JSON list of C-alpha atoms in Angstrom, two decimals:
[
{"chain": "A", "resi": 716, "resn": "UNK", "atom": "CA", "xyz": [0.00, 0.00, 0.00]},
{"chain": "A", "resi": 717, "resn": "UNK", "atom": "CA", "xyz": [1.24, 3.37, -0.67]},
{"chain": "A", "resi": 718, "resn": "UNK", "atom": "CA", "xyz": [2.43, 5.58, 1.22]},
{"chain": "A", "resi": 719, "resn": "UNK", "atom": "CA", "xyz": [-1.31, 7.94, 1.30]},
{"chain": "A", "resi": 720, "resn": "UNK", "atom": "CA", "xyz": [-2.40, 5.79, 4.67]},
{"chain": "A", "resi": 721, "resn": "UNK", "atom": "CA", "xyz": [0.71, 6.90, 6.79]},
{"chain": "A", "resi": 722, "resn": "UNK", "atom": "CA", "xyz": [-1.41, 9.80, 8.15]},
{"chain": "A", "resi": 723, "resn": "UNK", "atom": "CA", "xyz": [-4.02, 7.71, 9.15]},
{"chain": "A", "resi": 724, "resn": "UNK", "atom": "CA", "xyz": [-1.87, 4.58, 10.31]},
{"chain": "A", "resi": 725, "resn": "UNK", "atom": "CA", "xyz": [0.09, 7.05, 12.54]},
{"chain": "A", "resi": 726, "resn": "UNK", "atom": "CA", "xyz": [-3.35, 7.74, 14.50]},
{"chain": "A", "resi": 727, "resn": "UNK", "atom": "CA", "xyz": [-3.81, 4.03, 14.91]},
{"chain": "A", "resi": 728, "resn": "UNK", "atom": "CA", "xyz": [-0.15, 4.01, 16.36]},
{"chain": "A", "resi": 729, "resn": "UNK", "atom": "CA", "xyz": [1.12, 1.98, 13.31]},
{"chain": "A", "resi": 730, "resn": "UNK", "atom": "CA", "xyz": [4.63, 3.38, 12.48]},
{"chain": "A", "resi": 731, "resn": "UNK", "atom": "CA", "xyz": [7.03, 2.29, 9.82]},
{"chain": "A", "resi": 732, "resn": "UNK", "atom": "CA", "xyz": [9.59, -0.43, 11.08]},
{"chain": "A", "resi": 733, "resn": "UNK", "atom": "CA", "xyz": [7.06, -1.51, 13.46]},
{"chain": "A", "resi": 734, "resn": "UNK", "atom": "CA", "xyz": [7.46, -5.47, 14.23]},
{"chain": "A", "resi": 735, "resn": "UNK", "atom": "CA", "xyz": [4.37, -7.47, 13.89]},
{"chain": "A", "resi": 736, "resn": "UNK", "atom": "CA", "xyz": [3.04, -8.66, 16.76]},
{"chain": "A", "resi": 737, "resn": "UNK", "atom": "CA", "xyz": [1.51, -11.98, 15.42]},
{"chain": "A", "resi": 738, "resn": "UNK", "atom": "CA", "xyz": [1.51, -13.74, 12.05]},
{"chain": "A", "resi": 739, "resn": "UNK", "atom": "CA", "xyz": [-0.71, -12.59, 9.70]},
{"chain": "A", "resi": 740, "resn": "UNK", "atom": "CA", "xyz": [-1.31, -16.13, 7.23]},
{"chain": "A", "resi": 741, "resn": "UNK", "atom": "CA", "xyz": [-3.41, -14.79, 4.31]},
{"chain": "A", "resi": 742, "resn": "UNK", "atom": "CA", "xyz": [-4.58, -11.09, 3.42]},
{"chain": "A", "resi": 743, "resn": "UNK", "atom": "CA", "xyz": [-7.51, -11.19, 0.66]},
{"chain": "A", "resi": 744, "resn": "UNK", "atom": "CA", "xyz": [-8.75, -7.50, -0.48]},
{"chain": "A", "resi": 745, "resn": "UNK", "atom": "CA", "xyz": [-12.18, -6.62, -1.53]},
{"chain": "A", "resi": 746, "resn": "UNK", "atom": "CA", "xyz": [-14.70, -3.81, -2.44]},
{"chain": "A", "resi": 747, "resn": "UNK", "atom": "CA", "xyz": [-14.44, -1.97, 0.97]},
{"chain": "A", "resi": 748, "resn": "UNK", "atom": "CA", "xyz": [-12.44, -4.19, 3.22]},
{"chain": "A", "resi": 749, "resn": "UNK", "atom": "CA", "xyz": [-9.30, -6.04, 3.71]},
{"chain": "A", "resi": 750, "resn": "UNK", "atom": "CA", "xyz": [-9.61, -9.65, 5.55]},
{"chain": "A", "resi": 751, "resn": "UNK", "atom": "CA", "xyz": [-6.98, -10.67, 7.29]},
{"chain": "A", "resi": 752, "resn": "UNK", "atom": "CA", "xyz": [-6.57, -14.48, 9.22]},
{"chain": "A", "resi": 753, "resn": "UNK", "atom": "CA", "xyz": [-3.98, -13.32, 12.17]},
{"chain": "A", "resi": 754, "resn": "UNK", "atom": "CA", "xyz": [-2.24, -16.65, 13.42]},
{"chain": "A", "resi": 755, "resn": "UNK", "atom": "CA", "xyz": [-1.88, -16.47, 17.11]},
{"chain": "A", "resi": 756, "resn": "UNK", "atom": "CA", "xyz": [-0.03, -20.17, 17.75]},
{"chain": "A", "resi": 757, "resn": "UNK", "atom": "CA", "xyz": [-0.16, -23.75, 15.92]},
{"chain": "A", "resi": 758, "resn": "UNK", "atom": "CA", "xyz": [-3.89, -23.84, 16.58]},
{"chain": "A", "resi": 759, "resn": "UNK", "atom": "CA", "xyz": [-5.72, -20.57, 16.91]},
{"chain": "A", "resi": 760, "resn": "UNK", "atom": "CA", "xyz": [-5.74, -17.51, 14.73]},
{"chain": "A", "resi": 761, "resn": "UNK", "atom": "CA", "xyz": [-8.35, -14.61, 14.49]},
{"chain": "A", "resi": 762, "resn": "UNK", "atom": "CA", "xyz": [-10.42, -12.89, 11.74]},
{"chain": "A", "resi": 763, "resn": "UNK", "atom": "CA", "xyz": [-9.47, -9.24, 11.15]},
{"chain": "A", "resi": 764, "resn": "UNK", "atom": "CA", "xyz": [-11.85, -6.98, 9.17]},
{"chain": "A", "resi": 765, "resn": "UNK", "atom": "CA", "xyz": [-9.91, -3.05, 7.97]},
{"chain": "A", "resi": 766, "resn": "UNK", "atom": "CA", "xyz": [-12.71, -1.33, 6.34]},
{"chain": "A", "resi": 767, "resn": "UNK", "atom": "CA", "xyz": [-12.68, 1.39, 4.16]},
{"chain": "A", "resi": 768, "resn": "UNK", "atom": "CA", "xyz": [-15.69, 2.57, 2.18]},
{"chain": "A", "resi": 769, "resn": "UNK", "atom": "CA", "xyz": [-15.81, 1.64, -1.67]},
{"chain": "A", "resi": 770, "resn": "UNK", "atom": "CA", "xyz": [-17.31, 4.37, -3.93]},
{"chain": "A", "resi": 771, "resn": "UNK", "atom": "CA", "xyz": [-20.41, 4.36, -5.95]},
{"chain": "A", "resi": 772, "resn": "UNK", "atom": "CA", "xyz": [-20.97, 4.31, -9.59]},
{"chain": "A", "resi": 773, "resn": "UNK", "atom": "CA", "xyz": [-21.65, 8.00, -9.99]},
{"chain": "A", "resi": 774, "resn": "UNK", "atom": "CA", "xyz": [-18.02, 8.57, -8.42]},
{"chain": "A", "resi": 775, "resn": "UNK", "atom": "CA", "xyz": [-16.15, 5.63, -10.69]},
{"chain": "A", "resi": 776, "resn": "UNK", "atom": "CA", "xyz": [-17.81, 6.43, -13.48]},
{"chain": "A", "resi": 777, "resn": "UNK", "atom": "CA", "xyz": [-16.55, 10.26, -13.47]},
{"chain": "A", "resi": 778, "resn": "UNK", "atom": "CA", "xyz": [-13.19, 9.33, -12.97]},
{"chain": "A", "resi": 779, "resn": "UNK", "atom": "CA", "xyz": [-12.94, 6.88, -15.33]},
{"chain": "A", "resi": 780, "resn": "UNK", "atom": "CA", "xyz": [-14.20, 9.66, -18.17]},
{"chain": "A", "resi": 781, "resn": "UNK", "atom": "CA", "xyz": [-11.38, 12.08, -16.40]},
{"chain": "A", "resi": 782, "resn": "UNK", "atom": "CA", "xyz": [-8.74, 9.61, -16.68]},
{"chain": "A", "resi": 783, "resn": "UNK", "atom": "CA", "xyz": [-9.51, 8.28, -20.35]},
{"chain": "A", "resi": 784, "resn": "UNK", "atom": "CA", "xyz": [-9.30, 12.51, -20.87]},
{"chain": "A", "resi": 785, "resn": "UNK", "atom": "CA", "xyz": [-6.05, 12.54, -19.87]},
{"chain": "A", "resi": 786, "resn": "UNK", "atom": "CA", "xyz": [-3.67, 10.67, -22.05]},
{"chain": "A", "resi": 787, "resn": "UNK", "atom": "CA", "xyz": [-0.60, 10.40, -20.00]},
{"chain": "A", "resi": 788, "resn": "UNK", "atom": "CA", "xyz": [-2.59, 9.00, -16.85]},
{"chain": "A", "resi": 789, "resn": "UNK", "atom": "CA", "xyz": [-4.94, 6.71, -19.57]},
{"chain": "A", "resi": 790, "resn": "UNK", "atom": "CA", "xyz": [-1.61, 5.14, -20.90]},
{"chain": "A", "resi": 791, "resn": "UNK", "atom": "CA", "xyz": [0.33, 4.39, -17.51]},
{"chain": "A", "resi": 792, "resn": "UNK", "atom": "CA", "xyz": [-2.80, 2.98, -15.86]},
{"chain": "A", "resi": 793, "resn": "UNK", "atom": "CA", "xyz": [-3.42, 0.26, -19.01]},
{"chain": "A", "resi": 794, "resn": "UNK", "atom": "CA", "xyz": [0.39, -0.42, -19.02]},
{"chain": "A", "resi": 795, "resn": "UNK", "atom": "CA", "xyz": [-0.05, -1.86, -15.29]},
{"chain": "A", "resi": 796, "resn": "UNK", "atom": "CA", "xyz": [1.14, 1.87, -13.97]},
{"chain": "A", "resi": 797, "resn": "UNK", "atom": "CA", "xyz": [-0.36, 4.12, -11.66]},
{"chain": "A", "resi": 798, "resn": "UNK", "atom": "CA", "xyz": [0.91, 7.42, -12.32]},
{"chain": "A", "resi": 799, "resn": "UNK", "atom": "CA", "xyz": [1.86, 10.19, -9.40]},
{"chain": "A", "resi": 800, "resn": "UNK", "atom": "CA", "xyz": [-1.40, 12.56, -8.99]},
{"chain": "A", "resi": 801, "resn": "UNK", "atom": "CA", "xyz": [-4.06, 9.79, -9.23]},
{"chain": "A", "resi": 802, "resn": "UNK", "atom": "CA", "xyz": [-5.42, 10.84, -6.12]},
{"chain": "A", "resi": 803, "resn": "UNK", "atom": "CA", "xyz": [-6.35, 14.28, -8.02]},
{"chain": "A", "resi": 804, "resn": "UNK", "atom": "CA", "xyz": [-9.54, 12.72, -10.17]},
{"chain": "A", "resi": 805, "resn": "UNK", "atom": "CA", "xyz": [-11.06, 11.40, -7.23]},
{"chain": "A", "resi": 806, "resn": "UNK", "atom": "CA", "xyz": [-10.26, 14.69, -4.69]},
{"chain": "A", "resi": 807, "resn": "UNK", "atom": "CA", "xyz": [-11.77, 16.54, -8.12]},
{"chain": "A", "resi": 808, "resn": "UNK", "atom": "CA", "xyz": [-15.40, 14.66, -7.25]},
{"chain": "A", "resi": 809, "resn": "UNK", "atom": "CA", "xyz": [-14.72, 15.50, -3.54]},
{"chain": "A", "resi": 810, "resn": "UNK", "atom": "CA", "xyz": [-13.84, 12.55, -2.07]},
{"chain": "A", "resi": 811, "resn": "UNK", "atom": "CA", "xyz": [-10.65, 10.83, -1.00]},
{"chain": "A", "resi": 812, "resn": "UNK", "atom": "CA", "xyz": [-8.91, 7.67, -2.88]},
{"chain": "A", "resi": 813, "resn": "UNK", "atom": "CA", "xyz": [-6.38, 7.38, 0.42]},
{"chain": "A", "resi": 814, "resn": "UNK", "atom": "CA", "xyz": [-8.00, 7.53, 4.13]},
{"chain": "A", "resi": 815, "resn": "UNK", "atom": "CA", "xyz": [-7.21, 11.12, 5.73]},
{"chain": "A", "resi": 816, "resn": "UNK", "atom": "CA", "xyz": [-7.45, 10.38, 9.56]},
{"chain": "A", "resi": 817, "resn": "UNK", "atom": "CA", "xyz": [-7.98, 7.17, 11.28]},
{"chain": "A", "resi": 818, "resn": "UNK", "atom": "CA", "xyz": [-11.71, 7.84, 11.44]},
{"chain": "A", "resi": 819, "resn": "UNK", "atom": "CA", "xyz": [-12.27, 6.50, 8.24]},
{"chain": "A", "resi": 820, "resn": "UNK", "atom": "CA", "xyz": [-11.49, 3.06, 8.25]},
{"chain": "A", "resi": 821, "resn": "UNK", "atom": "CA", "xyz": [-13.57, 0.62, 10.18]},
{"chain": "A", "resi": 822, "resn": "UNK", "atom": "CA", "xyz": [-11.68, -1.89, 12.27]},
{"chain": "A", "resi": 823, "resn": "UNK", "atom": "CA", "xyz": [-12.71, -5.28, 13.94]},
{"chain": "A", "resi": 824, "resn": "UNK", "atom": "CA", "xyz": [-11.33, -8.45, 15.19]},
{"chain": "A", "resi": 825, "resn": "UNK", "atom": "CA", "xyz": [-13.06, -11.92, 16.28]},
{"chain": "A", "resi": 826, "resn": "UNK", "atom": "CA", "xyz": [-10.25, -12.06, 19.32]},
{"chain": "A", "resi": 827, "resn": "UNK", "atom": "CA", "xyz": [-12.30, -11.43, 23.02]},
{"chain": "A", "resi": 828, "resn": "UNK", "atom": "CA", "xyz": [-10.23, -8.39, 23.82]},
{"chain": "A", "resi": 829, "resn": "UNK", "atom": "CA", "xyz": [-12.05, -4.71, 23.85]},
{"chain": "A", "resi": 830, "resn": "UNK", "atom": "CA", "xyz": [-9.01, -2.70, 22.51]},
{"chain": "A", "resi": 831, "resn": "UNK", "atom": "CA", "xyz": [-8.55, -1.18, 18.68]},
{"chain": "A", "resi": 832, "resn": "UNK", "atom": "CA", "xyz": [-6.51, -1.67, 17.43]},
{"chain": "A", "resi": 833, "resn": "UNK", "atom": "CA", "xyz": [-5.58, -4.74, 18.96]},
{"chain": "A", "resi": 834, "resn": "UNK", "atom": "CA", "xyz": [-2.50, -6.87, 18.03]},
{"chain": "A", "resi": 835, "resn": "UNK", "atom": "CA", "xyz": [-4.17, -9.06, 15.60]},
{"chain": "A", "resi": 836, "resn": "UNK", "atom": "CA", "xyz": [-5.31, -5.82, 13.72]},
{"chain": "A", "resi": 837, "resn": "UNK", "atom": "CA", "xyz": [-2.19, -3.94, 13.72]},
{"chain": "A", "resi": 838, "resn": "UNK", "atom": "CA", "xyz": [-0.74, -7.15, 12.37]},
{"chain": "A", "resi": 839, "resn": "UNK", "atom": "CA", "xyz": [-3.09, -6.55, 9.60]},
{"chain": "A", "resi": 840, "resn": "UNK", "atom": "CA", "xyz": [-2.41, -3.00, 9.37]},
{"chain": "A", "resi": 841, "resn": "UNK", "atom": "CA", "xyz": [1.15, -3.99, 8.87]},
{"chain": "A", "resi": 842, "resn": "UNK", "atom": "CA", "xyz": [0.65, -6.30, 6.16]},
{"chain": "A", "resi": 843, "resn": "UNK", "atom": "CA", "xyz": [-2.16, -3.67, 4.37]},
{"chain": "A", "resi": 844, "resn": "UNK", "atom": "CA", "xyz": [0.54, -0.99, 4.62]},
{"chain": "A", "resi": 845, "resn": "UNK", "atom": "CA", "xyz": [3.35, -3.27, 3.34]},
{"chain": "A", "resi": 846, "resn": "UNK", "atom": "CA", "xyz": [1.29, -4.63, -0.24]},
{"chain": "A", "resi": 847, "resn": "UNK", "atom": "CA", "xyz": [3.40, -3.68, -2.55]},
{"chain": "A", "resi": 848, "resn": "UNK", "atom": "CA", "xyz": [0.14, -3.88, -5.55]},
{"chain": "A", "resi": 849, "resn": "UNK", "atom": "CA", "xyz": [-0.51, -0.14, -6.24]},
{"chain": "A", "resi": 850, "resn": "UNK", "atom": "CA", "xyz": [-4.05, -1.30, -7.50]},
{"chain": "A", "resi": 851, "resn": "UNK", "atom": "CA", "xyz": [-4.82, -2.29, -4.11]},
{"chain": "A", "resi": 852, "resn": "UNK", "atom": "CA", "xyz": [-6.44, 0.90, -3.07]},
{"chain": "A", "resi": 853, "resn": "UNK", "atom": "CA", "xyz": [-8.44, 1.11, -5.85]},
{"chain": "A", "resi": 854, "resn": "UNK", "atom": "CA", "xyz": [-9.67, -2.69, -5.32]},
{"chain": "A", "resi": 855, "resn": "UNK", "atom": "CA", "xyz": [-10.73, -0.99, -1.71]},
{"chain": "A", "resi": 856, "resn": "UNK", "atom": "CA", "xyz": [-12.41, 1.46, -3.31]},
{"chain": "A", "resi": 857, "resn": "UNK", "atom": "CA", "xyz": [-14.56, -0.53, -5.76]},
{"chain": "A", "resi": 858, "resn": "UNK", "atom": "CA", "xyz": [-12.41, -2.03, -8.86]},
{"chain": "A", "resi": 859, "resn": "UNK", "atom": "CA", "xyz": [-10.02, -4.34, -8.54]},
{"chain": "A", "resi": 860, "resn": "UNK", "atom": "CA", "xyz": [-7.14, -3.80, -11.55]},
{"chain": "A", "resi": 861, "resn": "UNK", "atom": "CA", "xyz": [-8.95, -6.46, -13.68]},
{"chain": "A", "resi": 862, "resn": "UNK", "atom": "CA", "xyz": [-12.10, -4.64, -13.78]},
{"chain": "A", "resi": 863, "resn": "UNK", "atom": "CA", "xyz": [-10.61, -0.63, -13.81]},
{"chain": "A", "resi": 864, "resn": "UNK", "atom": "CA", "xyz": [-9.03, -1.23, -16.76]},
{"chain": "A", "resi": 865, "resn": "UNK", "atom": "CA", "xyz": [-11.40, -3.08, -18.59]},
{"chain": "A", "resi": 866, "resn": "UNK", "atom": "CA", "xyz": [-13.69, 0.17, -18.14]},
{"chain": "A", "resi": 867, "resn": "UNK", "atom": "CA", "xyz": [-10.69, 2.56, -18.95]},
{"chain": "A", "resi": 868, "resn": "UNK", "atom": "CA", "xyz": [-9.85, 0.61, -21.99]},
{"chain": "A", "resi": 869, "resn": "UNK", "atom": "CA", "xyz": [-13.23, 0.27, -23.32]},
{"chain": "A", "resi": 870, "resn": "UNK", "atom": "CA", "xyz": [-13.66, 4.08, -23.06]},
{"chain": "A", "resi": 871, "resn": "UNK", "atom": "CA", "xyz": [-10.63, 4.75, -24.39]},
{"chain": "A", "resi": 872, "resn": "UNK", "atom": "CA", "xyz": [-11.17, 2.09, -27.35]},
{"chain": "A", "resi": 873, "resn": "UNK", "atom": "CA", "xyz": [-14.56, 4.19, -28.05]},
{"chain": "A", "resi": 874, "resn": "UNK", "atom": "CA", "xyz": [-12.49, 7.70, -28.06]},
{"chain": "A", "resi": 875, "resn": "UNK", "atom": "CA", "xyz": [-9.64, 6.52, -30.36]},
{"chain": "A", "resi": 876, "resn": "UNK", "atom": "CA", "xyz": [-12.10, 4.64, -32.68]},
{"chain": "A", "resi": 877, "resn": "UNK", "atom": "CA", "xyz": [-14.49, 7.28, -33.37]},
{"chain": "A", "resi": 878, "resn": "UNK", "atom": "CA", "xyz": [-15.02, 9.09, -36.71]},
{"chain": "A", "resi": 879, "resn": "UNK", "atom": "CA", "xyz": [-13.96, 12.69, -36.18]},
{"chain": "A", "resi": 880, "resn": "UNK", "atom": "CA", "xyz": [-16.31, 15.16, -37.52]},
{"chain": "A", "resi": 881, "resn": "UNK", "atom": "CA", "xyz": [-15.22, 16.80, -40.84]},
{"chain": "A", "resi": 882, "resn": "UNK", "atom": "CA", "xyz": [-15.25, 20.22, -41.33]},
{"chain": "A", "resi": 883, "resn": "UNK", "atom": "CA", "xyz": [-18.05, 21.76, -42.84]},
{"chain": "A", "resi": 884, "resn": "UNK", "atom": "CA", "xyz": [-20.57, 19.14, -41.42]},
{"chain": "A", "resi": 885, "resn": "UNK", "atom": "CA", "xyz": [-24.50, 20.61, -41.99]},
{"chain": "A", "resi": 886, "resn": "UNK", "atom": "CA", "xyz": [-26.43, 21.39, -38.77]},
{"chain": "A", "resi": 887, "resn": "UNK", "atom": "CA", "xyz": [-29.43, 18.86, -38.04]},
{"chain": "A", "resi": 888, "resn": "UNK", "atom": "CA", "xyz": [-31.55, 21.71, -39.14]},
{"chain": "A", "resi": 889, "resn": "UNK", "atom": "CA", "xyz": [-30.39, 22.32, -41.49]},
{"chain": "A", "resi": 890, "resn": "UNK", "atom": "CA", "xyz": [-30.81, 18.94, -43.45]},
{"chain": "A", "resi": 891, "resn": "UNK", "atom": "CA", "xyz": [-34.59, 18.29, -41.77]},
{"chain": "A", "resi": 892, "resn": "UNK", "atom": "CA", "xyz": [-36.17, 18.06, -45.34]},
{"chain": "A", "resi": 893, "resn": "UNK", "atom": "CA", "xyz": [-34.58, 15.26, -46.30]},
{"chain": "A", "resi": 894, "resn": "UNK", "atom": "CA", "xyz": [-33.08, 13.74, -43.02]},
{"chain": "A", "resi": 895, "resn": "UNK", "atom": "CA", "xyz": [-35.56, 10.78, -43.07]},
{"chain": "A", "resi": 896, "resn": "UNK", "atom": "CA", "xyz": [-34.91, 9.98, -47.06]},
{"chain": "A", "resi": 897, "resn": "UNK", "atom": "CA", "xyz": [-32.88, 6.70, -47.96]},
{"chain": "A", "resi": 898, "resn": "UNK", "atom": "CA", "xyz": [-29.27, 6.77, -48.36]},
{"chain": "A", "resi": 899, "resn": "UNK", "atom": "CA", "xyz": [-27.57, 5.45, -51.63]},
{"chain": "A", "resi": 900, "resn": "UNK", "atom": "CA", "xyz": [-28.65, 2.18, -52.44]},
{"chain": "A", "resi": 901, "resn": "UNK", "atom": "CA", "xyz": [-25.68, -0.59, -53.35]},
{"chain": "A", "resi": 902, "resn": "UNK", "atom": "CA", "xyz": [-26.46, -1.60, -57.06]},
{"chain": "A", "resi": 903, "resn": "UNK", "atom": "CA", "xyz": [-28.93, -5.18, -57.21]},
{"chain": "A", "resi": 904, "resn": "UNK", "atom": "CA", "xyz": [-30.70, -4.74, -60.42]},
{"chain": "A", "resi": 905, "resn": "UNK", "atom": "CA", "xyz": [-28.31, -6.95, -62.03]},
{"chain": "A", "resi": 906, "resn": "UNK", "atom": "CA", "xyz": [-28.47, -9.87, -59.49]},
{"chain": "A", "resi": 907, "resn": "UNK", "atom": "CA", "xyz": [-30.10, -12.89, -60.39]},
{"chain": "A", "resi": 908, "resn": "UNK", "atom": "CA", "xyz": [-33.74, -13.13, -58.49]},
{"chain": "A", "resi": 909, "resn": "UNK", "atom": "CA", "xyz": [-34.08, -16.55, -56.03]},
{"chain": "A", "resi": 910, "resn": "UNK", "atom": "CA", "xyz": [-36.81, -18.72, -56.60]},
{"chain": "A", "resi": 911, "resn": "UNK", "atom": "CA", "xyz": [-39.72, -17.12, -55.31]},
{"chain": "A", "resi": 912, "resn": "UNK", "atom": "CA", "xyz": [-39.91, -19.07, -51.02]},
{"chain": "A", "resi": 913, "resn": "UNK", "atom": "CA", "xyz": [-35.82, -19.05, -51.48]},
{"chain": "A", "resi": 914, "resn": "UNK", "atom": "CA", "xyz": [-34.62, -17.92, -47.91]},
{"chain": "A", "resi": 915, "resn": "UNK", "atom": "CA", "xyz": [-30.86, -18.77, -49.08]},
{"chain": "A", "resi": 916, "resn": "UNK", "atom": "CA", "xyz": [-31.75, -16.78, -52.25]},
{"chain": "A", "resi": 917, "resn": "UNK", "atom": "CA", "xyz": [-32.19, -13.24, -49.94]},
{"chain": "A", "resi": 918, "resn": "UNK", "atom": "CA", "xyz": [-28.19, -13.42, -49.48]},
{"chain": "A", "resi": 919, "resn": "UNK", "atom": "CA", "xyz": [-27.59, -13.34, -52.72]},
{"chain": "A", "resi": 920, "resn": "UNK", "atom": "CA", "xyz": [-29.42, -10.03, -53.30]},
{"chain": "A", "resi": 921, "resn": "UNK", "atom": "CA", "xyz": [-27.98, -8.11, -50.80]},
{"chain": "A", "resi": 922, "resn": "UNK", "atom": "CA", "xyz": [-25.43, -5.98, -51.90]},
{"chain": "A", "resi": 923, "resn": "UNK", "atom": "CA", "xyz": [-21.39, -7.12, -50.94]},
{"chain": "A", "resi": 924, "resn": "UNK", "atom": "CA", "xyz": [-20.84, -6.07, -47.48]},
{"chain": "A", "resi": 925, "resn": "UNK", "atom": "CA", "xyz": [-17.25, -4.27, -46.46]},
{"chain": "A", "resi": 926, "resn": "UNK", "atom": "CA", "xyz": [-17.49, -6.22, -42.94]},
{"chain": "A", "resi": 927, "resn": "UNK", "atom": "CA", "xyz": [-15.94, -8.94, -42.46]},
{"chain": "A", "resi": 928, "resn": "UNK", "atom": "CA", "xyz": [-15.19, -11.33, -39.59]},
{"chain": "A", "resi": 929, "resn": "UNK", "atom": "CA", "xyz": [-11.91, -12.59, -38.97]},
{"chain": "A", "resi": 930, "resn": "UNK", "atom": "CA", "xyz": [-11.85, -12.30, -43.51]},
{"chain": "A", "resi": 931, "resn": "UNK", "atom": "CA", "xyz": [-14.97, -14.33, -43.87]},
{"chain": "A", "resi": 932, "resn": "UNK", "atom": "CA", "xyz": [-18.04, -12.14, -45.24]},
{"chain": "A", "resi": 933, "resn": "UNK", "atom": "CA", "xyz": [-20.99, -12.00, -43.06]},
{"chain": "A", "resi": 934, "resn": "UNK", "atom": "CA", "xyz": [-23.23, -13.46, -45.92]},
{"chain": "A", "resi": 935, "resn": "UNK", "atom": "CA", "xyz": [-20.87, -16.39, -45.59]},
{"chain": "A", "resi": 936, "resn": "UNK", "atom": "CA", "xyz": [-20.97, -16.50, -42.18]},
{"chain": "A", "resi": 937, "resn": "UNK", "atom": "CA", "xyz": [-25.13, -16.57, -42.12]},
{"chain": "A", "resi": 938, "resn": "UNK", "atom": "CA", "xyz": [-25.74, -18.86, -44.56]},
{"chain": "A", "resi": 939, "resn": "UNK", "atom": "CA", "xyz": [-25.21, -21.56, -42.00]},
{"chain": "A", "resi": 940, "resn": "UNK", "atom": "CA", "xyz": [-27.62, -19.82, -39.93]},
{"chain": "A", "resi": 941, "resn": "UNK", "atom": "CA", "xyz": [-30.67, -19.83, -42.66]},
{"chain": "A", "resi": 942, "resn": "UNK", "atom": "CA", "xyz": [-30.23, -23.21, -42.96]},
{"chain": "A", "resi": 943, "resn": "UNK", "atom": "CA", "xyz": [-30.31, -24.48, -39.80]},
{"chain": "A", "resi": 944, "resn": "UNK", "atom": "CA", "xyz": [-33.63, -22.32, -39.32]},
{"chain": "A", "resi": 945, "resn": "UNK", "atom": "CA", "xyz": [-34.82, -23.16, -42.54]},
{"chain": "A", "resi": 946, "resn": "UNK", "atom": "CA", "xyz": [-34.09, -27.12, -42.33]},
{"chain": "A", "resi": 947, "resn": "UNK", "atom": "CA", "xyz": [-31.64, -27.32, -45.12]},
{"chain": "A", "resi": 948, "resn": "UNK", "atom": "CA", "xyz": [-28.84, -29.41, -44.37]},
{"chain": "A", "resi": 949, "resn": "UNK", "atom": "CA", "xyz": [-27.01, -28.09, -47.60]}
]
């Protein structure tokens, strides 16, 4: 974890080069908590629970737009970087990516004792503080790496894919009178008819198509499909 909980850790009484007090076996990070199993000796261990609220939709959503906007974060983040200044899309929607003050995250432990943090959860504190994944605070927050970048390359993908207008373009009212009428029509007066009840026939007098998938034509690739509706083996 980076260095953005040291403010809040320091509260707690969690300070760098602090030994842990017990064993900490397995650390597993979700959507708005960290689970730690804290081993105590051979046979017992206890359940530690850091939370830390995830954000909502609205919030990912926005920052996902702002960071797709900004090229040089856009292209660390899907090369498995997280670029200095993240912190600055989420503080722009008003909210925090890294806890400010202890207050924030939610601590419990399944040991009998009253205190917090107890040794079991600054054990887990430790270990939070020492993952080394710089995803991991975003996996707290709501999207684990897997599913951050899917959303930020998706975006992206849309943005880098999309016609750009060309100059000169005519407002929509300004082509009103005709903005219902039929495009150019591919040339089929030359095409031989199907027998009339054909359903393979109908391929054949649709004009060539410039898609393709994976360099078969889509008639191709439907042609199958009619057939298998239409009971034709062949």
């Amino acid at each position: 974890m980076t260095d953005g909980f040291r403010r809040a850790l320091d509260e707690l009484g969690v300070h760098k080069g602090l030994v842990p007090p017990c064993t900490v076996d397995t650390l597993t990070l979700g959507p708005g908590a960290a689970v730690a199993r804290v081993r105590v000796t051979r046979q017992r261990f206890y359940e530690v629970r850091i939370g830390l609220p995830a954000f909502g939709k609205q919030v990912w959503t926005a920052v996902v737009a702002a960071v797709v906007a900004d090229e040089p974060a856009r292209t660390a983040l899907l090369d498995g970087r997280v670029p200095d200044g993240i912190d600055r899309f989420f503080a722009a929607e008003q909210v925090p990516l890294f806890p400010e003050a202890a207050w924030e995250l939610s601590l419990d432990c399944t040991c009998p004792g009253t205190r917090v943090p107890c040794d079991h959860l600054v054990a887990g504190l430790i270990a939070l503080e020492a993952d080394t994944d710089p995803f991991s605070i975003f996996t707290l927050r709501g999207r684990d790496r897997a599913t951050l970048l899917e959303e930020i390359g998706r975006q992206a993908g849309a943005r880098v894919t999309a016609p750009a207008a060309e100059d000169g373009t005519p407002g929509l009212d300004e082509v009103m009178d005709d903005f219902f009428g039929w495009g150019p029509a591919g040339d089929v007066t030359n095409r031989r008819r199907p027998p009339a009840g054909d359903p393979l026939g109908l391929l054949d007098e649709v004009p060539p198509l410039k898609a393709t998938v994976d360099g078969k034509s889509v008639s191709a690739l439907v042609r199958p499909l009619y057939r298998a509706i239409t009971g034709q083996e062949k």
